[in-house]
Tab-separated table of C-alpha atoms in Angstrom:
chain	number	residue	atom	x	y	z
A	1	MET	CA	-54.459	-0.503	2.137
A	2	ILE	CA	-53.763	2.479	4.462
A	3	THR	CA	-50.962	0.364	6.125
A	4	SER	CA	-49.332	-0.349	2.750
A	5	GLN	CA	-49.434	3.256	1.774
A	6	LEU	CA	-48.067	4.236	5.107
A	7	LEU	CA	-45.114	1.935	4.678
A	8	ALA	CA	-44.458	3.031	1.198
A	9	TYR	CA	-44.462	6.688	2.500
A	10	VAL	CA	-42.008	5.760	5.319
A	11	ALA	CA	-39.671	3.965	2.903
A	12	ILE	CA	-39.683	6.846	0.517
A	13	SER	CA	-38.994	9.308	3.405
A	14	VAL	CA	-36.182	7.285	4.821
A	15	PHE	CA	-34.595	7.016	1.258
A	16	CYS	CA	-34.886	10.802	0.834
A	17	VAL	CA	-33.229	11.415	4.293
A	18	LEU	CA	-30.317	8.932	3.494
A	19	LYS	CA	-29.883	10.525	0.020
A	20	ALA	CA	-29.867	13.953	1.445
A	21	SER	CA	-27.368	13.075	4.188
A	22	SER	CA	-24.939	11.352	1.787
A	23	LEU	CA	-22.042	13.303	0.369
A	24	ASP	CA	-20.740	13.044	-3.210
A	25	THR	CA	-17.357	14.181	-2.285
A	26	PHE	CA	-15.386	14.064	1.085
A	27	ILE	CA	-12.092	15.593	2.411
A	28	ALA	CA	-9.403	13.069	3.168
A	29	ALA	CA	-6.063	13.341	5.055
A	30	VAL	CA	-3.101	11.083	5.536
A	31	TYR	CA	-0.286	11.906	8.020
A	32	GLU	CA	3.225	10.811	7.296
A	33	HIS	CA	4.653	10.527	10.872
A	34	ALA	CA	8.266	10.774	11.965
A	35	VAL	CA	7.533	8.191	14.719
A	36	VAL	CA	9.419	8.545	17.954
A	37	LEU	CA	11.191	5.231	18.427
A	38	PRO	CA	11.678	3.562	21.868
A	39	ASP	CA	15.087	2.776	23.213
A	40	THR	CA	16.137	-0.837	22.710
A	41	THR	CA	16.087	-2.595	26.118
A	42	PRO	CA	17.077	-6.222	27.004
A	43	THR	CA	13.992	-6.702	28.964
A	44	PRO	CA	10.380	-5.465	28.287
A	45	VAL	CA	9.376	-2.155	29.753
A	46	SER	CA	6.542	-1.778	32.194
A	47	ARG	CA	3.057	-1.024	30.968
A	48	GLU	CA	3.317	2.395	32.586
A	49	GLU	CA	6.535	3.167	30.654
A	50	ALA	CA	4.965	2.008	27.390
A	51	LEU	CA	2.063	4.329	27.849
A	52	VAL	CA	4.371	7.250	28.538
A	53	PHE	CA	6.181	6.495	25.366
A	54	MET	CA	3.095	5.884	23.262
A	55	ASN	CA	1.561	9.297	24.407
A	56	ARG	CA	4.677	11.039	22.967
A	57	ASN	CA	3.637	9.677	19.540
A	58	LEU	CA	-0.171	10.370	20.182
A	59	ASP	CA	0.791	13.940	21.207
A	60	VAL	CA	2.158	14.342	17.544
A	61	LEU	CA	-0.808	12.719	15.934
A	62	GLU	CA	-3.138	14.867	17.986
A	63	GLY	CA	-1.637	17.913	16.392
A	64	ALA	CA	-2.018	16.440	12.900
A	65	ILE	CA	-5.731	15.491	13.724
A	66	LYS	CA	-6.478	18.992	14.930
A	67	SER	CA	-4.961	20.636	11.910
A	68	ALA	CA	-6.914	18.145	9.630
A	69	THR	CA	-10.169	19.177	11.428
A	70	SER	CA	-9.588	22.798	11.055
A	71	GLN	CA	-9.387	22.179	7.265
A	72	GLY	CA	-12.740	20.383	7.108
A	73	VAL	CA	-11.349	16.848	6.951
A	74	HIS	CA	-13.805	13.880	7.248
A	75	ILE	CA	-11.309	11.106	7.766
A	76	ILE	CA	-7.641	10.900	8.685
A	77	VAL	CA	-5.230	7.837	8.231
A	78	THR	CA	-2.110	7.429	10.446
A	79	PRO	CA	0.682	4.979	9.720
A	80	GLU	CA	1.431	1.408	10.715
A	81	ASP	CA	3.629	1.308	13.803
A	82	GLY	CA	2.809	5.041	14.188
A	83	ILE	CA	2.173	4.840	17.936
A	84	TYR	CA	4.913	2.626	19.263
A	85	GLY	CA	7.518	2.232	16.467
A	86	TYR	CA	9.099	-1.051	15.520
A	87	ASN	CA	12.081	-3.406	16.211
A	88	PHE	CA	10.288	-5.405	18.932
A	89	SER	CA	10.424	-9.067	19.952
A	90	ARG	CA	7.271	-10.861	20.859
A	91	GLU	CA	8.010	-10.224	24.503
A	92	SER	CA	9.013	-6.606	24.265
A	93	ILE	CA	5.924	-5.729	22.251
A	94	TYR	CA	3.531	-7.053	24.896
A	95	PRO	CA	3.399	-3.916	27.252
A	96	TYR	CA	2.260	-1.886	24.281
A	97	LEU	CA	-0.799	-4.030	23.493
A	98	GLU	CA	-4.425	-3.665	24.364
A	99	ASP	CA	-7.510	-5.936	24.135
A	100	ILE	CA	-9.413	-4.554	21.269
A	101	PRO	CA	-13.052	-5.744	21.173
A	102	ASN	CA	-15.101	-6.627	18.184
A	103	PRO	CA	-16.760	-3.415	16.966
A	104	GLN	CA	-20.191	-5.074	17.182
A	105	VAL	CA	-20.148	-4.249	20.869
A	106	ASN	CA	-21.089	-0.772	19.929
A	107	TRP	CA	-18.446	0.938	22.064
A	108	ILE	CA	-17.265	4.574	22.602
A	109	PRO	CA	-14.266	4.333	24.743
A	110	CYS	CA	-14.299	8.086	25.364
A	111	ASN	CA	-17.640	7.788	26.996
A	112	ASN	CA	-17.207	4.489	28.776
A	113	PRO	CA	-13.258	3.799	29.001
A	114	ASN	CA	-13.377	0.866	31.443
A	115	ARG	CA	-16.058	-1.183	29.839
A	116	PHE	CA	-13.525	-3.652	28.513
A	117	GLY	CA	-10.730	-3.132	30.946
A	118	TYR	CA	-7.952	-0.551	31.069
A	119	ASN	CA	-7.445	0.645	27.397
A	120	PRO	CA	-5.961	4.225	27.523
A	121	VAL	CA	-4.667	4.245	23.903
A	122	GLN	CA	-8.222	3.169	22.626
A	123	GLU	CA	-9.762	5.850	24.936
A	124	ARG	CA	-7.437	8.715	23.722
A	125	LEU	CA	-8.001	7.694	20.024
A	126	SER	CA	-11.708	7.684	20.662
A	127	CYS	CA	-11.658	11.113	22.309
A	128	LEU	CA	-9.538	12.573	19.525
A	129	ALA	CA	-12.191	11.385	17.003
A	130	LYS	CA	-15.151	12.500	19.095
A	131	ASN	CA	-13.782	15.889	20.241
A	132	ASN	CA	-12.731	16.788	16.717
A	133	SER	CA	-15.720	15.197	14.862
A	134	ILE	CA	-13.528	13.183	12.430
A	135	TYR	CA	-12.936	9.525	11.708
A	136	VAL	CA	-9.589	8.513	12.907
A	137	VAL	CA	-7.671	5.536	11.438
A	138	ALA	CA	-4.749	4.156	13.644
A	139	ASN	CA	-2.543	1.130	13.993
A	140	ILE	CA	-2.058	-0.439	17.349
A	141	GLY	CA	-1.426	-3.889	18.851
A	142	ASP	CA	-4.279	-6.304	19.855
A	143	LYS	CA	-3.803	-9.194	22.422
A	144	LYS	CA	-6.268	-12.120	22.808
A	145	SER	CA	-5.819	-14.866	25.443
A	146	CYS	CA	-6.032	-18.496	24.359
A	147	ASN	CA	-5.455	-21.833	25.974
A	148	THR	CA	-4.674	-25.552	25.237
A	149	SER	CA	-8.123	-26.210	23.883
A	150	ASP	CA	-6.919	-24.220	20.919
A	151	PRO	CA	-4.292	-26.458	19.120
A	152	GLN	CA	-2.834	-23.242	17.360
A	153	CYS	CA	-2.478	-21.254	20.729
A	154	PRO	CA	1.029	-19.883	21.023
A	155	PRO	CA	3.168	-21.216	23.859
A	156	ASP	CA	2.834	-17.875	25.793
A	157	GLY	CA	-0.985	-18.336	25.833
A	158	ARG	CA	-1.950	-15.351	23.752
A	159	TYR	CA	-2.297	-14.219	20.163
A	160	GLN	CA	-0.760	-10.858	19.278
A	161	TYR	CA	-2.056	-9.026	16.235
A	162	ASN	CA	-0.831	-6.031	14.170
A	163	THR	CA	-4.143	-4.066	14.147
A	164	ASN	CA	-5.811	-1.143	12.416
A	165	VAL	CA	-8.670	0.487	14.254
A	166	VAL	CA	-11.285	2.967	13.091
A	167	PHE	CA	-13.187	5.461	15.356
A	168	ASP	CA	-16.067	7.424	13.733
A	169	SER	CA	-16.822	11.103	14.304
A	170	GLN	CA	-18.653	10.244	17.459
A	171	GLY	CA	-15.723	8.274	18.892
A	172	LYS	CA	-17.299	4.777	18.403
A	173	LEU	CA	-15.014	1.890	17.420
A	174	VAL	CA	-16.417	0.918	13.889
A	175	ALA	CA	-13.662	-1.212	12.503
A	176	ARG	CA	-10.851	-3.542	13.682
A	177	TYR	CA	-8.530	-5.307	11.160
A	178	HIS	CA	-5.895	-7.883	12.013
A	179	LYS	CA	-3.019	-7.827	9.503
A	180	GLN	CA	-2.999	-11.094	7.489
A	181	ASN	CA	0.207	-10.990	5.539
A	182	LEU	CA	3.000	-10.423	7.970
A	183	PHE	CA	6.243	-9.173	6.593
A	184	LEU	CA	9.554	-11.211	6.829
A	185	GLY	CA	10.779	-11.075	10.544
A	186	GLU	CA	7.376	-9.736	11.988
A	187	GLU	CA	7.446	-12.476	14.509
A	188	GLN	CA	6.133	-10.317	17.420
A	189	PHE	CA	2.669	-10.824	15.715
A	190	ASN	CA	0.491	-13.649	14.736
A	191	ALA	CA	-1.585	-13.805	11.576
A	192	PRO	CA	-5.342	-14.505	11.875
A	193	LYS	CA	-6.554	-17.930	11.107
A	194	LYS	CA	-8.139	-16.740	7.963
A	195	PRO	CA	-8.184	-13.263	6.217
A	196	GLU	CA	-10.481	-10.705	7.716
A	197	MET	CA	-12.587	-8.688	5.265
A	198	VAL	CA	-13.341	-5.498	7.281
A	199	THR	CA	-15.510	-2.774	5.736
A	200	PHE	CA	-17.695	-0.084	7.179
A	201	ASP	CA	-20.173	2.398	5.620
A	202	THR	CA	-20.268	6.164	5.958
A	203	THR	CA	-22.224	9.007	4.408
A	204	PHE	CA	-19.323	9.472	2.081
A	205	GLY	CA	-18.888	5.893	0.807
A	206	LYS	CA	-17.952	2.351	1.644
A	207	PHE	CA	-14.489	1.840	3.169
A	208	GLY	CA	-12.151	-1.241	3.395
A	209	ILE	CA	-8.991	-1.572	5.265
A	210	PHE	CA	-5.716	-3.527	5.200
A	211	THR	CA	-2.055	-3.077	6.088
A	212	CYS	CA	1.255	-2.682	4.196
A	213	PHE	CA	2.422	-6.137	2.929
A	214	ASP	CA	-1.259	-7.195	2.420
A	215	ILE	CA	-1.357	-5.060	-0.783
A	216	LEU	CA	0.689	-7.556	-2.687
A	217	PHE	CA	-1.778	-10.509	-2.093
A	218	HIS	CA	-5.267	-11.306	-3.096
A	219	ASP	CA	-6.851	-11.630	0.359
A	220	PRO	CA	-7.970	-9.339	1.781
A	221	ALA	CA	-6.874	-6.539	-0.621
A	222	VAL	CA	-8.426	-7.682	-3.923
A	223	ALA	CA	-11.400	-9.333	-2.300
A	224	LEU	CA	-12.453	-6.118	-0.604
A	225	VAL	CA	-12.786	-4.418	-4.047
A	226	LYS	CA	-14.019	-7.198	-6.223
A	227	ASP	CA	-16.316	-9.073	-3.867
A	228	LEU	CA	-17.326	-6.359	-1.364
A	229	HIS	CA	-17.334	-3.285	-3.647
A	230	VAL	CA	-15.656	-0.865	-1.409
A	231	ASP	CA	-15.124	2.735	-2.746
A	232	THR	CA	-12.128	3.616	-0.711
A	233	ILE	CA	-9.219	1.695	0.816
A	234	LEU	CA	-7.464	2.813	4.082
A	235	PHE	CA	-3.905	1.785	4.249
A	236	PRO	CA	-1.615	2.306	7.236
A	237	THR	CA	1.830	1.262	6.145
A	238	ALA	CA	5.578	1.236	7.250
A	239	TRP	CA	6.803	0.988	3.634
A	240	MET	CA	10.708	0.785	2.806
A	241	ASN	CA	11.003	2.165	-0.910
A	242	VAL	CA	12.405	-0.431	-3.357
A	243	LEU	CA	13.108	0.922	-6.844
A	244	PRO	CA	12.418	0.590	-9.671
A	245	HIS	CA	8.970	-0.898	-9.155
A	246	LEU	CA	8.024	-0.703	-5.460
A	247	SER	CA	8.482	2.745	-4.159
A	248	ALA	CA	5.448	3.678	-2.088
A	249	VAL	CA	3.986	6.544	-4.119
A	250	GLU	CA	4.623	4.650	-7.285
A	251	PHE	CA	3.049	1.333	-6.377
A	252	HIS	CA	0.159	2.643	-4.286
A	253	SER	CA	-0.961	5.121	-6.842
A	254	ALA	CA	-0.691	2.271	-9.364
A	255	TRP	CA	-2.884	-0.061	-7.201
A	256	ALA	CA	-5.583	2.657	-6.913
A	257	MET	CA	-5.675	3.029	-10.690
A	258	GLY	CA	-5.554	-0.775	-11.505
A	259	MET	CA	-8.242	-1.589	-9.023
A	260	GLY	CA	-10.435	1.402	-9.549
A	261	VAL	CA	-10.699	2.682	-6.003
A	262	ASN	CA	-9.636	5.638	-3.789
A	263	PHE	CA	-6.536	4.747	-1.744
A	264	LEU	CA	-5.371	6.534	1.323
A	265	ALA	CA	-1.808	5.526	2.155
A	266	SER	CA	-0.143	6.871	5.294
A	267	ASN	CA	3.616	5.806	5.763
A	268	ILE	CA	6.186	6.249	8.319
A	269	HIS	CA	8.797	8.957	7.703
A	270	HIS	CA	12.326	7.714	8.358
A	271	PRO	CA	14.559	8.497	5.332
A	272	SER	CA	17.524	6.596	6.874
A	273	ASN	CA	15.391	3.448	6.511
A	274	ARG	CA	14.233	4.548	3.083
A	275	MET	CA	10.723	5.056	4.532
A	276	THR	CA	8.821	7.949	3.040
A	277	GLY	CA	5.933	8.171	0.577
A	278	SER	CA	2.287	8.861	1.585
A	279	GLY	CA	-0.601	9.872	-0.731
A	280	ILE	CA	-4.250	10.341	-1.546
A	281	TYR	CA	-4.890	8.443	-4.763
A	282	ALA	CA	-7.989	8.260	-6.969
A	283	PRO	CA	-8.599	5.806	-9.901
A	284	ASP	CA	-7.743	8.367	-12.510
A	285	PHE	CA	-4.733	10.143	-11.031
A	286	PRO	CA	-3.021	10.824	-7.731
A	287	LYS	CA	-4.779	13.820	-5.939
A	288	ALA	CA	-1.840	14.577	-3.591
A	289	PHE	CA	1.331	12.758	-2.407
A	290	HIS	CA	4.499	13.278	-0.558
A	291	TYR	CA	7.976	11.844	-0.966
A	292	ASP	CA	10.864	13.414	1.119
A	293	MET	CA	14.203	11.824	1.642
A	294	LYS	CA	15.867	15.087	2.684
A	295	THR	CA	14.107	16.234	5.989
A	296	GLN	CA	13.087	14.548	9.220
A	297	ASP	CA	9.626	16.192	9.449
A	298	GLY	CA	6.235	14.784	9.257
A	299	LYS	CA	3.765	15.832	6.709
A	300	LEU	CA	-0.054	16.311	6.599
A	301	ILE	CA	-1.593	15.587	3.279
A	302	ILE	CA	-5.187	16.676	2.396
A	303	SER	CA	-7.318	16.345	-0.760
A	304	THR	CA	-10.929	16.050	-1.837
A	305	LEU	CA	-12.187	12.780	-3.291
A	306	ASP	CA	-15.280	11.437	-4.946
A	307	SER	CA	-17.267	9.250	-2.583
A	308	HIS	CA	-18.057	6.817	-5.236
A	309	PRO	CA	-15.347	6.919	-7.869
A	310	ALA	CA	-16.052	5.762	-11.333
A	311	HIS	CA	-13.759	3.142	-13.104
A	312	SER	CA	-13.775	1.644	-16.400
A	313	THR	CA	-12.875	-2.119	-17.116
A	314	VAL	CA	-9.580	-2.786	-18.895
A	315	ASN	CA	-8.803	-5.801	-20.995
A	316	TRP	CA	-4.976	-5.842	-20.321
A	317	THR	CA	-4.041	-8.268	-23.243
A	318	SER	CA	-6.266	-7.159	-25.986
A	319	TYR	CA	-4.147	-4.629	-27.721
A	320	ALA	CA	-0.944	-6.604	-27.271
A	321	SER	CA	-2.318	-9.845	-28.531
A	322	ARG	CA	-3.518	-8.245	-31.690
A	323	ILE	CA	-0.260	-6.664	-33.029
A	324	ASP	CA	2.819	-8.448	-34.418
A	325	ALA	CA	6.065	-8.421	-32.416
A	326	PHE	CA	8.308	-5.423	-33.545
A	327	PRO	CA	11.411	-6.623	-35.433
A	328	THR	CA	13.932	-4.710	-33.337
A	329	GLY	CA	17.054	-6.669	-34.288
A	330	ASN	CA	18.460	-6.049	-30.821
A	331	GLN	CA	20.427	-8.476	-28.855
A	332	LYS	CA	18.538	-9.639	-25.898
A	333	PHE	CA	20.296	-9.627	-22.454
A	334	LYS	CA	19.448	-10.530	-18.877
A	335	GLY	CA	19.213	-8.163	-15.937
A	336	THR	CA	18.145	-8.377	-12.394
A	337	VAL	CA	15.315	-6.386	-10.867
A	338	PHE	CA	14.865	-6.890	-7.121
A	339	PHE	CA	16.318	-10.438	-7.473
A	340	ASP	CA	14.168	-11.372	-10.370
A	341	GLU	CA	15.883	-12.107	-13.743
A	342	PHE	CA	14.355	-10.096	-16.493
A	343	THR	CA	14.944	-10.350	-20.297
A	344	PHE	CA	15.854	-6.998	-21.694
A	345	VAL	CA	16.491	-5.191	-25.024
A	346	GLU	CA	18.358	-1.805	-25.159
A	347	LEU	CA	16.660	1.239	-26.608
A	348	THR	CA	19.303	2.397	-28.947
A	349	GLU	CA	17.542	5.067	-31.032
A	350	ILE	CA	15.886	8.274	-30.088
A	351	THR	CA	12.500	6.784	-31.416
A	352	GLY	CA	11.549	3.277	-31.935
A	353	ASN	CA	9.340	0.154	-31.501
A	354	TYR	CA	10.485	-2.692	-29.531
A	355	THR	CA	9.249	-6.090	-28.389
A	356	VAL	CA	10.724	-8.347	-25.724
A	357	CYS	CA	9.332	-11.676	-24.525
A	358	GLN	CA	9.789	-14.093	-21.552
A	359	LYS	CA	7.788	-17.237	-21.273
A	360	ASP	CA	4.045	-16.240	-22.057
A	361	LEU	CA	4.570	-12.513	-21.602
A	362	CYS	CA	5.428	-10.312	-24.651
A	363	CYS	CA	5.826	-6.600	-23.990
A	364	HIS	CA	5.489	-4.049	-26.782
A	365	LEU	CA	6.860	-0.537	-26.647
A	366	SER	CA	6.652	2.481	-28.933
A	367	TYR	CA	8.402	5.625	-27.804
A	368	GLU	CA	9.988	8.986	-28.711
A	369	MET	CA	12.730	10.474	-26.464
A	370	SER	CA	13.295	14.303	-26.411
A	371	GLU	CA	16.997	13.524	-26.954
A	372	LYS	CA	19.170	10.425	-27.038
A	373	ARG	CA	21.935	11.083	-24.422
A	374	SER	CA	25.180	9.279	-24.557
A	375	ASP	CA	25.454	9.091	-20.752
A	376	GLU	CA	22.066	7.325	-20.197
A	377	VAL	CA	20.674	3.987	-21.309
A	378	TYR	CA	17.072	2.897	-21.197
A	379	ALA	CA	15.864	-0.699	-21.631
A	380	LEU	CA	12.601	-2.634	-22.297
A	381	GLY	CA	12.206	-5.625	-20.028
A	382	ALA	CA	9.922	-8.535	-19.400
A	383	PHE	CA	9.656	-10.792	-16.439
A	384	ASP	CA	7.225	-13.794	-16.118
A	385	GLY	CA	7.820	-15.851	-13.041
A	386	LEU	CA	7.749	-16.447	-9.255
A	387	HIS	CA	9.299	-13.799	-7.023
A	388	VAL	CA	10.788	-15.396	-3.993
A	389	VAL	CA	12.641	-12.842	-1.853
A	390	GLU	CA	10.749	-10.993	1.031
A	391	GLY	CA	7.645	-13.029	0.177
A	392	SER	CA	6.612	-15.359	-2.604
A	393	TYR	CA	4.210	-14.276	-5.313
A	394	TYR	CA	3.805	-14.704	-9.136
A	395	LEU	CA	4.554	-11.674	-11.366
A	396	GLN	CA	4.183	-10.559	-15.019
A	397	ILE	CA	5.870	-7.296	-15.581
A	398	CYS	CA	6.526	-5.110	-18.728
A	399	THR	CA	8.891	-2.263	-17.941
A	400	LEU	CA	10.690	0.566	-19.689
A	401	LEU	CA	13.352	1.685	-17.198
A	402	LYS	CA	16.578	3.629	-16.944
A	403	CYS	CA	19.710	1.633	-16.265
A	404	GLU	CA	21.960	2.653	-13.377
A	405	THR	CA	24.886	3.232	-15.784
A	406	THR	CA	25.757	2.909	-19.383
A	407	ASP	CA	26.846	-0.692	-18.615
A	408	LEU	CA	23.917	-2.967	-19.537
A	409	ARG	CA	24.734	-5.230	-16.635
A	410	THR	CA	23.290	-2.429	-14.375
A	411	CYS	CA	19.841	-2.442	-15.951
A	412	GLY	CA	17.367	-3.228	-13.275
A	413	GLY	CA	19.236	-1.752	-10.299
A	414	SER	CA	17.951	1.119	-8.092
A	415	VAL	CA	17.845	4.476	-9.862
A	416	ASP	CA	16.197	7.624	-8.435
A	417	THR	CA	17.462	10.250	-10.763
A	418	ALA	CA	17.524	10.718	-14.728
A	419	SER	CA	18.016	13.444	-17.272
A	420	THR	CA	16.145	12.068	-20.239
A	421	ARG	CA	12.553	13.101	-21.023
A	422	PHE	CA	10.182	11.291	-23.289
A	423	ASP	CA	7.888	12.967	-25.802
A	424	SER	CA	5.785	9.956	-25.934
A	425	PHE	CA	5.481	6.256	-25.012
A	426	SER	CA	2.948	3.351	-25.370
A	427	LEU	CA	3.451	0.079	-23.450
A	428	SER	CA	1.411	-3.149	-23.566
A	429	GLY	CA	1.629	-6.696	-22.791
A	430	THR	CA	0.136	-10.163	-23.306
A	431	PHE	CA	-0.881	-10.501	-19.669
A	432	ARG	CA	-2.709	-13.491	-18.305
A	433	THR	CA	-4.236	-11.617	-15.505
A	434	GLN	CA	-6.771	-8.849	-15.166
A	435	TYR	CA	-4.795	-7.539	-12.126
A	436	VAL	CA	-2.220	-5.038	-13.654
A	437	PHE	CA	-0.996	-1.895	-12.003
A	438	PRO	CA	0.236	0.945	-14.315
A	439	GLU	CA	3.230	2.903	-13.014
A	440	VAL	CA	4.805	5.981	-14.382
A	441	LEU	CA	7.669	7.403	-12.297
A	442	LEU	CA	9.789	10.491	-13.013
A	443	SER	CA	13.240	11.586	-11.604
A	444	ASP	CA	13.480	12.200	-7.933
A	445	VAL	CA	10.817	9.643	-7.292
A	446	GLN	CA	7.919	11.803	-8.465
A	447	LEU	CA	4.500	10.885	-10.026
A	448	ALA	CA	3.122	12.199	-13.300
A	449	PRO	CA	-0.556	13.049	-12.580
A	450	LYS	CA	-2.689	13.617	-15.668
A	451	GLU	CA	0.221	12.905	-18.151
A	452	PHE	CA	-0.726	9.240	-18.966
A	453	GLU	CA	-3.823	7.117	-19.518
A	454	VAL	CA	-4.750	3.449	-19.730
A	455	SER	CA	-6.914	2.376	-22.732
A	456	SER	CA	-9.775	-0.110	-22.580
A	457	ASP	CA	-7.601	-2.596	-24.585
A	458	GLY	CA	-4.685	-2.405	-22.143
A	459	ARG	CA	-2.338	0.162	-23.474
A	460	LEU	CA	-0.447	2.522	-21.068
A	461	PHE	CA	0.302	5.662	-23.013
A	462	SER	CA	1.465	9.327	-22.572
A	463	LEU	CA	-0.977	12.108	-23.143
A	464	LYS	CA	1.799	14.741	-23.302
A	465	PRO	CA	5.646	14.857	-23.143
A	466	THR	CA	6.761	14.021	-19.643
A	467	SER	CA	7.005	16.930	-17.290
A	468	GLY	CA	10.351	15.495	-15.935
A	469	PRO	CA	13.049	12.914	-16.816
A	470	LEU	CA	11.820	9.473	-16.709
A	471	LEU	CA	12.781	6.737	-14.458
A	472	THR	CA	10.252	3.955	-15.457
A	473	VAL	CA	7.043	3.169	-17.280
A	474	THR	CA	5.763	-0.220	-15.932
A	475	LEU	CA	2.854	-2.558	-16.118
A	476	PHE	CA	3.133	-4.577	-12.906
A	477	GLY	CA	0.906	-7.689	-13.198
A	478	ARG	CA	-0.041	-10.114	-10.371
A	479	LEU	CA	-1.133	-13.705	-10.980
A	480	TYR	CA	-2.548	-14.655	-7.644
A	481	GLU	CA	-3.738	-18.032	-8.675
A	482	LYS	CA	-0.066	-18.998	-9.242
A	483	ASP	CA	1.107	-18.083	-5.910
A	484	PRO	CA	2.409	-20.896	-3.673
A	485	ALA	CA	-0.152	-22.143	-0.958
A	486	SER	CA	1.870	-20.464	1.638
A	487	SER	CA	3.952	-17.288	0.913
A	488	GLY	CA	5.736	-17.806	4.184
A	489	SER	CA	7.124	-21.401	3.632
A	490	PRO	CA	10.107	-22.035	5.927
A	491	GLU	CA	12.454	-22.716	2.883
A	492	LEU	CA	11.487	-19.397	1.204
A	493	THR	CA	11.809	-17.480	4.453
A	494	GLU	CA	15.215	-18.905	5.174
A	495	TYR	CA	16.389	-18.206	1.684
A	496	ALA	CA	14.973	-14.559	1.739
A	497	GLY	CA	16.638	-14.032	5.158
A	498	ARG	CA	20.084	-15.137	3.740
A	499	ILE	CA	19.679	-12.874	0.806
A	500	MET	CA	18.596	-9.855	3.043
A	501	LEU	CA	21.579	-10.350	5.443
A	502	VAL	CA	24.112	-10.440	2.546
A	503	VAL	CA	22.974	-7.533	0.399
A	504	MET	CA	20.674	-5.152	2.460
A	505	THR	CA	22.316	-5.137	5.920
A	506	PRO	CA	21.711	-3.002	7.969
A	507	ILE	CA	17.913	-3.465	7.660
A	508	VAL	CA	14.876	-3.276	9.975
A	509	TYR	CA	12.912	-6.549	9.571
A	510	SER	CA	9.728	-5.694	11.258
A	511	LEU	CA	8.451	-3.378	8.319
A	512	CYS	CA	6.698	-3.866	5.172
A	513	TRP	CA	9.819	-3.492	3.099
């Protein structure tokens, strides 16, 4: 009896201590880094030369980490490729790689740097975390030896992985994630044999982590939220903006809202490669974001988040399936959005109700413009099909967007400025998926925090007139179950490569976009 009472007392005491030590909110930071890029050389550099170069980037990241620490930040995320850059072959990346152990080894590299060989990058990251009492998230390269007993072992006898690492505020390695969905041309790295679901717990919530192109696929991104119930996603990325639907701040904020999690996205800053856009996003609205195509400077972004954000369930087809199609009388036309053929109708009046359908998807729009300008055209579009350029994945999209010019043939092209404001809008669709990401993007690629909402029956609607001219209002749906078995099939990769060479040269391949 005494023993059982004692155990009960201990259990209650432990619970009280854990509850007292947990935080309802935390301060997060992401750093958009203007990475110093290495010189292109015909032969790989030495390990010593690689370390000298990586330390140039680590010096910059150290400054950001110290600045974040001085502002009370608990965790900071730095970008994909943020320590050594990009444009590598399999051979030229090798001097930049380290052997990163499984976090289960309980290792603080700052205290015991040589326990797993010579790993100066991990040692420096660990010391930055420990000496500043902050969680540090970074992207580096991992190498793992293999031999002929492994039938999948590469000819050079090693696996090379695009890898995220997390060091806690004591400097301990607490997470290691190998990128699963490698982007087109990222041949310097291998994908792990199966997706890794990497999480770790803190006093300010449960975290999951993945990288860049992973966000467009079910595993590991969706599984971390739906199966492992993380509160916050950490997202190092090297993201090239693709308008109208896949600019970084636009899509990452939409993913946070659609999945109901906090999302910390840290991007590379290289405007010449269309690379900018980092942010701290909550399920209800973006807390802080940065998009800058004009300067060459990095940017530290800081905001406070709920440790366990609340999120309501949305039935994305409920409203749209209950209403009749609006009799618009408009002539439908075709337009291309990022190589996908949409069905469009033009918005011809200052206010109206429109419906457009493609296959199983019907999109309904009600809107009121502040004015109907003669020099700008908007259209409502629908797409229901398989996207096959730069990856293969099935989409259902409803979108209100500004056309490039008044020529309807330009609807769907890349546009970053507009002049027309909307007093109201309501967009819905007959989606066959629960994974829909709501986007609202204003002129100059700016977000619209607290200006719109999603109802439980699947309507994306405005709460007030838009604060700026409108680029797009979009419901971006993913049907993961209709994806091909392999998104990187040789046929699709070859086709995508031809398209990229024709229409997007010059381009850097080893990135997310």
